[in-house]
Amino acid sequence: MSTPSLHEPQTVLVTGASSGIGRDLAHIFADGGYDLVLVARREAALRTLATDLTSRHRVRVQVLPRDLTQPETPRTIHQHLTDEGTVIDVVVNNAGFGLRGRFADLSLENQLRMIALNVSALTHLTRLFLPQMVDRNRGGILNVASTAAFTPGPLMAVYYATKAYVLSFTEALATELAATDLRVTCLAPGPTATEFATAADMEESNLFRLGTLPSMPVARAGYDGWQRGRTIVVPGLVNKVSVGSMRLAPRFLLRRVLSFLNSKRPKTAEKR
């Protein structure tokens, strides 16, 4: 799939665009000549990003401050864009969050919100915009999952399960659309230097203490993989090796290892 020409502008919708991988993907798509529709809850951050994108890349940028945990939001976004004649060629489902802790201890409401955002909104947006892509036979879907998709995740049970859904859904969709010119890709990053770790209470976890990748090369890997028609993209050699190991390791061992990685290292007493 080629980048759009000046005579054939294309538009990408990016969710979770206010920071991290979503923000970087917005910059990369804009650099490729795509117009953008940016979706996230934080309006101020979106407008700052939109100003930066238009000044740097001379593309059209529309800001839609919306809460995708609300079940009606995907449909209102689709209706708004349809009413104003904006054609979406690519959907980047990047929005998502995680929570660390025992399933029985974490807020039920927050865990249901996680499912609503990580699974339901992603599925809803894809279904709303995909038929028009199929009719035009161009564009595609870039879903952001995680290396968490390849394993159960004690202490982040719901988050890992949602990312497993994203991976499975994307792989199936890519196969269904294999005879078309559409590209469907799942970006599965490992620990990345974004706001995710702080929001998920993962900064002091054993997993994030092992190190993170910067978000820009992660986003670039996802974009390049999507352009090349790759179904699964795992950025970074260490992450690739980890995923390969997960596929071979016994499940009981995976559960123990991930329980340790998702735990916080005990604090040592200060010497006086």
mmCIF file of C-alpha atoms in Angstrom:
data_model
loop_
_atom_site.group_PDB
_atom_site.id
_atom_site.type_symbol
_atom_site.label_atom_id
_atom_site.label_comp_id
_atom_site.label_asym_id
_atom_site.label_seq_id
_atom_site.Cartn_x
_atom_site.Cartn_y
_atom_site.Cartn_z
ATOM 1 C CA MET A 1 0.000 0.000 0.000
ATOM 2 C CA SER A 2 1.444 3.347 -1.018
ATOM 3 C CA THR A 3 1.180 6.582 0.879
ATOM 4 C CA PRO A 4 -1.490 8.947 -0.442
ATOM 5 C CA SER A 5 -0.631 11.303 -3.257
ATOM 6 C CA LEU A 6 -1.532 14.966 -3.390
ATOM 7 C CA HIS A 7 -4.398 14.016 -5.738
ATOM 8 C CA GLU A 8 -5.683 11.248 -3.506
ATOM 9 C CA PRO A 9 -5.701 12.406 0.124
ATOM 10 C CA GLN A 10 -6.461 9.787 2.737
ATOM 11 C CA THR A 11 -7.546 10.249 6.338
ATOM 12 C CA VAL A 12 -6.569 8.221 9.395
ATOM 13 C CA LEU A 13 -8.496 8.145 12.657
ATOM 14 C CA VAL A 14 -6.208 7.682 15.679
ATOM 15 C CA THR A 15 -7.628 6.898 19.116
ATOM 16 C CA GLY A 16 -5.642 7.550 22.265
ATOM 17 C CA ALA A 17 -3.803 10.222 20.285
ATOM 18 C CA SER A 18 -3.035 12.616 23.135
ATOM 19 C CA SER A 19 0.210 10.926 24.246
ATOM 20 C CA GLY A 20 2.656 8.068 23.812
ATOM 21 C CA ILE A 21 2.389 5.660 20.895
ATOM 22 C CA GLY A 22 -0.831 7.253 19.645
ATOM 23 C CA ARG A 23 0.724 10.704 19.450
ATOM 24 C CA ASP A 24 3.796 9.335 17.691
ATOM 25 C CA LEU A 25 1.668 7.407 15.193
ATOM 26 C CA ALA A 26 -0.202 10.632 14.432
ATOM 27 C CA HIS A 27 3.111 12.330 13.608
ATOM 28 C CA ILE A 28 4.256 9.416 11.441
ATOM 29 C CA PHE A 29 1.005 9.237 9.465
ATOM 30 C CA ALA A 30 1.037 13.020 9.031
ATOM 31 C CA ASP A 31 4.608 12.842 7.749
ATOM 32 C CA GLY A 32 3.334 10.293 5.217
ATOM 33 C CA GLY A 33 0.788 12.798 3.922
ATOM 34 C CA TYR A 34 -2.321 11.547 5.703
ATOM 35 C CA ASP A 35 -4.955 13.898 7.109
ATOM 36 C CA LEU A 36 -5.967 13.016 10.650
ATOM 37 C CA VAL A 37 -8.886 12.720 13.018
ATOM 38 C CA LEU A 38 -7.587 12.642 16.593
ATOM 39 C CA VAL A 39 -9.648 11.065 19.368
ATOM 40 C CA ALA A 40 -8.911 11.118 23.109
ATOM 41 C CA ARG A 41 -10.432 12.506 26.297
ATOM 42 C CA ARG A 42 -7.909 15.309 26.867
ATOM 43 C CA GLU A 43 -8.982 18.137 24.590
ATOM 44 C CA ALA A 44 -6.110 20.495 25.433
ATOM 45 C CA ALA A 45 -3.488 17.869 24.606
ATOM 46 C CA LEU A 46 -5.245 17.023 21.344
ATOM 47 C CA ARG A 47 -5.402 20.656 20.260
ATOM 48 C CA THR A 48 -1.720 21.154 21.045
ATOM 49 C CA LEU A 49 -0.902 18.089 18.961
ATOM 50 C CA ALA A 50 -3.153 19.254 16.128
ATOM 51 C CA THR A 51 -1.395 22.619 16.000
ATOM 52 C CA ASP A 52 1.985 20.908 15.892
ATOM 53 C CA LEU A 53 0.909 18.507 13.151
ATOM 54 C CA THR A 54 -0.565 21.179 10.897
ATOM 55 C CA SER A 55 2.466 23.445 11.237
ATOM 56 C CA ARG A 56 4.994 20.657 10.657
ATOM 57 C CA HIS A 57 3.290 18.574 8.007
ATOM 58 C CA ARG A 58 0.676 20.842 6.381
ATOM 59 C CA VAL A 59 -2.089 18.276 6.763
ATOM 60 C CA ARG A 60 -5.700 18.662 7.839
ATOM 61 C CA VAL A 61 -6.337 17.676 11.440
ATOM 62 C CA GLN A 62 -9.665 17.346 13.202
ATOM 63 C CA VAL A 63 -9.919 17.033 16.972
ATOM 64 C CA LEU A 64 -12.664 14.947 18.606
ATOM 65 C CA PRO A 65 -12.444 14.951 22.409
ATOM 66 C CA ARG A 66 -14.445 11.853 23.311
ATOM 67 C CA ASP A 67 -14.580 9.201 26.032
ATOM 68 C CA LEU A 68 -14.445 5.810 24.331
ATOM 69 C CA THR A 69 -15.351 3.965 27.521
ATOM 70 C CA GLN A 70 -18.917 5.168 26.919
ATOM 71 C CA PRO A 71 -20.749 2.637 24.735
ATOM 72 C CA GLU A 72 -22.389 5.207 22.468
ATOM 73 C CA THR A 73 -19.162 7.076 21.632
ATOM 74 C CA PRO A 74 -18.008 5.062 18.578
ATOM 75 C CA ARG A 75 -21.385 5.497 16.899
ATOM 76 C CA THR A 76 -21.489 9.244 17.611
ATOM 77 C CA ILE A 77 -17.979 9.602 16.155
ATOM 78 C CA HIS A 78 -18.976 7.690 13.036
ATOM 79 C CA GLN A 79 -22.177 9.692 12.627
ATOM 80 C CA HIS A 80 -20.362 13.012 13.112
ATOM 81 C CA LEU A 81 -17.770 12.185 10.464
ATOM 82 C CA THR A 82 -20.395 10.825 8.075
ATOM 83 C CA ASP A 83 -22.538 13.942 8.428
ATOM 84 C CA GLU A 84 -19.630 16.222 7.561
ATOM 85 C CA GLY A 85 -18.433 14.037 4.692
ATOM 86 C CA THR A 86 -15.143 12.909 6.206
ATOM 87 C CA VAL A 87 -14.067 9.572 4.749
ATOM 88 C CA ILE A 88 -11.909 7.454 7.046
ATOM 89 C CA ASP A 89 -9.409 5.287 5.175
ATOM 90 C CA VAL A 90 -7.434 3.953 8.154
ATOM 91 C CA VAL A 91 -8.451 3.327 11.758
ATOM 92 C CA VAL A 92 -5.695 3.162 14.373
ATOM 93 C CA ASN A 93 -7.174 1.606 17.513
ATOM 94 C CA ASN A 94 -4.532 2.680 20.006
ATOM 95 C CA ALA A 95 -6.598 3.797 23.015
ATOM 96 C CA GLY A 96 -6.381 1.524 26.028
ATOM 97 C CA PHE A 97 -5.281 1.267 29.641
ATOM 98 C CA GLY A 98 -4.241 -1.313 32.207
ATOM 99 C CA LEU A 99 -4.534 -1.858 35.940
ATOM 100 C CA ARG A 100 -2.144 -3.771 38.199
ATOM 101 C CA GLY A 101 -3.478 -5.719 41.157
ATOM 102 C CA ARG A 102 -5.433 -8.801 42.103
ATOM 103 C CA PHE A 103 -8.664 -9.169 40.144
ATOM 104 C CA ALA A 104 -10.767 -9.490 43.321
ATOM 105 C CA ASP A 105 -9.231 -6.341 44.802
ATOM 106 C CA LEU A 106 -9.404 -3.991 41.836
ATOM 107 C CA SER A 107 -12.487 -1.871 41.222
ATOM 108 C CA LEU A 108 -15.108 -3.741 39.213
ATOM 109 C CA GLU A 109 -16.179 -0.495 37.547
ATOM 110 C CA ASN A 110 -12.622 0.265 36.399
ATOM 111 C CA GLN A 111 -12.103 -3.233 35.058
ATOM 112 C CA LEU A 112 -15.355 -3.039 33.085
ATOM 113 C CA ARG A 113 -14.229 0.341 31.737
ATOM 114 C CA MET A 114 -11.015 -1.347 30.638
ATOM 115 C CA ILE A 115 -12.957 -3.969 28.702
ATOM 116 C CA ALA A 116 -15.156 -1.247 27.202
ATOM 117 C CA LEU A 117 -12.129 0.673 25.924
ATOM 118 C CA ASN A 118 -9.643 -2.075 25.067
ATOM 119 C CA VAL A 119 -12.172 -4.447 23.486
ATOM 120 C CA SER A 120 -15.640 -2.999 22.844
ATOM 121 C CA ALA A 121 -14.662 0.415 21.451
ATOM 122 C CA LEU A 122 -11.971 -1.135 19.251
ATOM 123 C CA THR A 123 -14.439 -3.667 17.871
ATOM 124 C CA HIS A 124 -17.197 -1.092 17.429
ATOM 125 C CA LEU A 125 -15.047 1.439 15.556
ATOM 126 C CA THR A 126 -13.604 -1.259 13.325
ATOM 127 C CA ARG A 127 -17.055 -2.543 12.379
ATOM 128 C CA LEU A 128 -18.412 0.942 11.693
ATOM 129 C CA PHE A 129 -15.616 2.053 9.345
ATOM 130 C CA LEU A 130 -14.473 -1.208 7.749
ATOM 131 C CA PRO A 131 -17.344 -1.786 5.271
ATOM 132 C CA GLN A 132 -16.584 1.500 3.476
ATOM 133 C CA MET A 133 -12.911 0.542 3.310
ATOM 134 C CA VAL A 134 -13.868 -2.777 1.729
ATOM 135 C CA ASP A 135 -16.093 -0.975 -0.801
ATOM 136 C CA ARG A 136 -13.213 1.352 -1.754
ATOM 137 C CA ASN A 137 -10.650 -1.468 -1.480
ATOM 138 C CA ARG A 138 -8.095 0.754 0.212
ATOM 139 C CA GLY A 139 -6.905 1.652 3.704
ATOM 140 C CA GLY A 140 -6.996 -0.671 6.667
ATOM 141 C CA ILE A 141 -6.766 -1.196 10.402
ATOM 142 C CA LEU A 142 -3.857 -0.880 12.818
ATOM 143 C CA ASN A 143 -4.699 -2.267 16.254
ATOM 144 C CA VAL A 144 -2.359 -1.767 19.206
ATOM 145 C CA ALA A 145 -2.163 -4.754 21.528
ATOM 146 C CA SER A 146 0.854 -5.777 23.620
ATOM 147 C CA THR A 147 3.229 -8.665 24.210
ATOM 148 C CA ALA A 148 0.729 -9.314 27.015
ATOM 149 C CA ALA A 149 -1.498 -10.761 24.282
ATOM 150 C CA PHE A 150 0.621 -13.915 24.120
ATOM 151 C CA THR A 151 0.342 -15.010 27.756
ATOM 152 C CA PRO A 152 -1.929 -15.016 30.816
ATOM 153 C CA GLY A 153 -1.109 -12.163 33.183
ATOM 154 C CA PRO A 154 -1.598 -12.708 36.902
ATOM 155 C CA LEU A 155 -1.958 -9.351 38.718
ATOM 156 C CA MET A 156 -3.172 -7.832 35.419
ATOM 157 C CA ALA A 157 -5.681 -10.533 34.524
ATOM 158 C CA VAL A 158 -8.233 -8.413 32.650
ATOM 159 C CA TYR A 159 -5.665 -6.284 30.819
ATOM 160 C CA TYR A 160 -3.811 -9.317 29.463
ATOM 161 C CA ALA A 161 -7.113 -10.916 28.454
ATOM 162 C CA THR A 162 -8.199 -7.802 26.542
ATOM 163 C CA LYS A 163 -4.936 -7.741 24.611
ATOM 164 C CA ALA A 164 -5.295 -11.431 23.770
ATOM 165 C CA TYR A 165 -8.662 -10.515 22.245
ATOM 166 C CA VAL A 166 -7.090 -7.733 20.169
ATOM 167 C CA LEU A 167 -4.441 -10.091 18.781
ATOM 168 C CA SER A 168 -6.904 -12.870 17.970
ATOM 169 C CA PHE A 169 -9.423 -10.471 16.440
ATOM 170 C CA THR A 170 -6.786 -8.796 14.271
ATOM 171 C CA GLU A 171 -5.353 -12.068 12.984
ATOM 172 C CA ALA A 172 -8.805 -13.334 12.025
ATOM 173 C CA LEU A 173 -9.708 -10.055 10.345
ATOM 174 C CA ALA A 174 -6.472 -10.016 8.358
ATOM 175 C CA THR A 175 -7.271 -13.481 7.022
ATOM 176 C CA GLU A 176 -10.838 -12.536 6.113
ATOM 177 C CA LEU A 177 -9.512 -9.552 4.123
ATOM 178 C CA ALA A 178 -6.519 -11.298 2.560
ATOM 179 C CA ALA A 179 -8.049 -11.130 -0.936
ATOM 180 C CA THR A 180 -8.420 -7.325 -0.739
ATOM 181 C CA ASP A 181 -5.876 -4.486 -0.838
ATOM 182 C CA LEU A 182 -6.613 -3.598 2.794
ATOM 183 C CA ARG A 183 -3.907 -3.988 5.422
ATOM 184 C CA VAL A 184 -4.758 -5.237 8.912
ATOM 185 C CA THR A 185 -1.979 -5.218 11.511
ATOM 186 C CA CYS A 186 -1.598 -5.852 15.220
ATOM 187 C CA LEU A 187 1.217 -3.893 16.871
ATOM 188 C CA ALA A 188 2.292 -5.767 20.010
ATOM 189 C CA PRO A 189 4.855 -3.717 21.940
ATOM 190 C CA GLY A 190 6.530 -4.721 25.176
ATOM 191 C CA PRO A 191 7.229 -2.250 28.005
ATOM 192 C CA THR A 192 7.337 1.212 26.440
ATOM 193 C CA ALA A 193 8.240 4.607 27.872
ATOM 194 C CA THR A 194 4.752 6.175 27.935
ATOM 195 C CA GLU A 195 2.195 7.258 30.529
ATOM 196 C CA PHE A 196 0.848 3.697 30.616
ATOM 197 C CA ALA A 197 3.173 2.497 33.377
ATOM 198 C CA THR A 198 2.203 5.306 35.738
ATOM 199 C CA ALA A 199 -1.534 4.942 35.089
ATOM 200 C CA ALA A 200 -1.358 1.152 35.517
ATOM 201 C CA ASP A 201 0.822 1.288 38.655
ATOM 202 C CA MET A 202 3.565 -0.586 36.795
ATOM 203 C CA GLU A 203 6.516 1.786 37.171
ATOM 204 C CA GLU A 204 8.001 -0.196 40.073
ATOM 205 C CA SER A 205 7.072 -3.601 38.684
ATOM 206 C CA ASN A 206 9.784 -6.123 37.926
ATOM 207 C CA LEU A 207 8.715 -6.047 34.272
ATOM 208 C CA PHE A 208 9.284 -2.325 33.765
ATOM 209 C CA ARG A 209 12.464 -2.388 35.828
ATOM 210 C CA LEU A 210 13.952 -4.577 33.087
ATOM 211 C CA GLY A 211 13.816 -1.597 30.730
ATOM 212 C CA THR A 212 11.576 0.068 28.167
ATOM 213 C CA LEU A 213 11.698 1.104 24.527
ATOM 214 C CA PRO A 214 11.045 4.725 23.504
ATOM 215 C CA SER A 215 7.586 5.167 22.031
ATOM 216 C CA MET A 216 8.653 6.632 18.665
ATOM 217 C CA PRO A 217 10.534 3.578 17.351
ATOM 218 C CA VAL A 218 7.649 1.405 18.582
ATOM 219 C CA ALA A 219 5.188 3.535 16.627
ATOM 220 C CA ARG A 220 7.473 3.529 13.585
ATOM 221 C CA ALA A 221 7.680 -0.264 13.658
ATOM 222 C CA GLY A 222 3.888 -0.463 13.733
ATOM 223 C CA TYR A 223 3.466 1.948 10.840
ATOM 224 C CA ASP A 224 6.134 0.306 8.703
ATOM 225 C CA GLY A 225 4.731 -3.153 9.429
ATOM 226 C CA TRP A 226 1.240 -1.995 8.473
ATOM 227 C CA GLN A 227 2.520 -0.467 5.241
ATOM 228 C CA ARG A 228 4.204 -3.771 4.384
ATOM 229 C CA GLY A 229 1.085 -5.776 5.139
ATOM 230 C CA ARG A 230 2.461 -7.622 8.157
ATOM 231 C CA THR A 231 -0.219 -9.080 10.408
ATOM 232 C CA ILE A 232 1.756 -9.040 13.694
ATOM 233 C CA VAL A 233 4.507 -6.588 14.607
ATOM 234 C CA VAL A 234 6.556 -7.065 17.779
ATOM 235 C CA PRO A 235 9.098 -4.211 18.094
ATOM 236 C CA GLY A 236 12.522 -4.856 19.625
ATOM 237 C CA LEU A 237 14.775 -7.925 19.669
ATOM 238 C CA VAL A 238 14.205 -8.639 23.363
ATOM 239 C CA ASN A 239 10.445 -8.546 22.896
ATOM 240 C CA LYS A 240 10.642 -10.835 19.863
ATOM 241 C CA VAL A 241 12.685 -13.349 21.853
ATOM 242 C CA SER A 242 10.258 -13.080 24.778
ATOM 243 C CA VAL A 243 7.249 -13.758 22.568
ATOM 244 C CA GLY A 244 9.000 -16.710 20.980
ATOM 245 C CA SER A 245 9.750 -18.096 24.433
ATOM 246 C CA MET A 246 6.141 -17.613 25.522
ATOM 247 C CA ARG A 247 4.928 -19.733 22.622
ATOM 248 C CA LEU A 248 7.199 -22.612 23.654
ATOM 249 C CA ALA A 249 7.047 -22.433 27.452
ATOM 250 C CA PRO A 250 4.582 -24.538 29.498
ATOM 251 C CA ARG A 251 1.548 -22.506 30.546
ATOM 252 C CA PHE A 252 2.036 -23.203 34.246
ATOM 253 C CA LEU A 253 5.536 -21.742 33.991
ATOM 254 C CA LEU A 254 4.318 -18.688 32.076
ATOM 255 C CA ARG A 255 1.793 -17.933 34.798
ATOM 256 C CA ARG A 256 4.476 -18.027 37.498
ATOM 257 C CA VAL A 257 6.922 -15.902 35.520
ATOM 258 C CA LEU A 258 4.322 -13.250 34.715
ATOM 259 C CA SER A 259 3.125 -13.173 38.298
ATOM 260 C CA PHE A 260 6.682 -12.310 39.306
ATOM 261 C CA LEU A 261 7.184 -9.752 36.529
ATOM 262 C CA ASN A 262 3.931 -7.969 37.333
ATOM 263 C CA SER A 263 4.814 -7.801 41.031
ATOM 264 C CA LYS A 264 6.610 -4.909 42.644
ATOM 265 C CA ARG A 265 10.085 -5.460 43.974
ATOM 266 C CA PRO A 266 10.015 -5.232 47.800
ATOM 267 C CA LYS A 267 11.536 -2.031 49.092
ATOM 268 C CA THR A 268 14.657 -2.441 51.154
ATOM 269 C CA ALA A 269 15.018 -0.614 54.465
ATOM 270 C CA GLU A 270 17.161 2.497 54.325
ATOM 271 C CA LYS A 271 20.456 2.366 56.147
ATOM 272 C CA ARG A 272 20.882 4.961 58.853
#
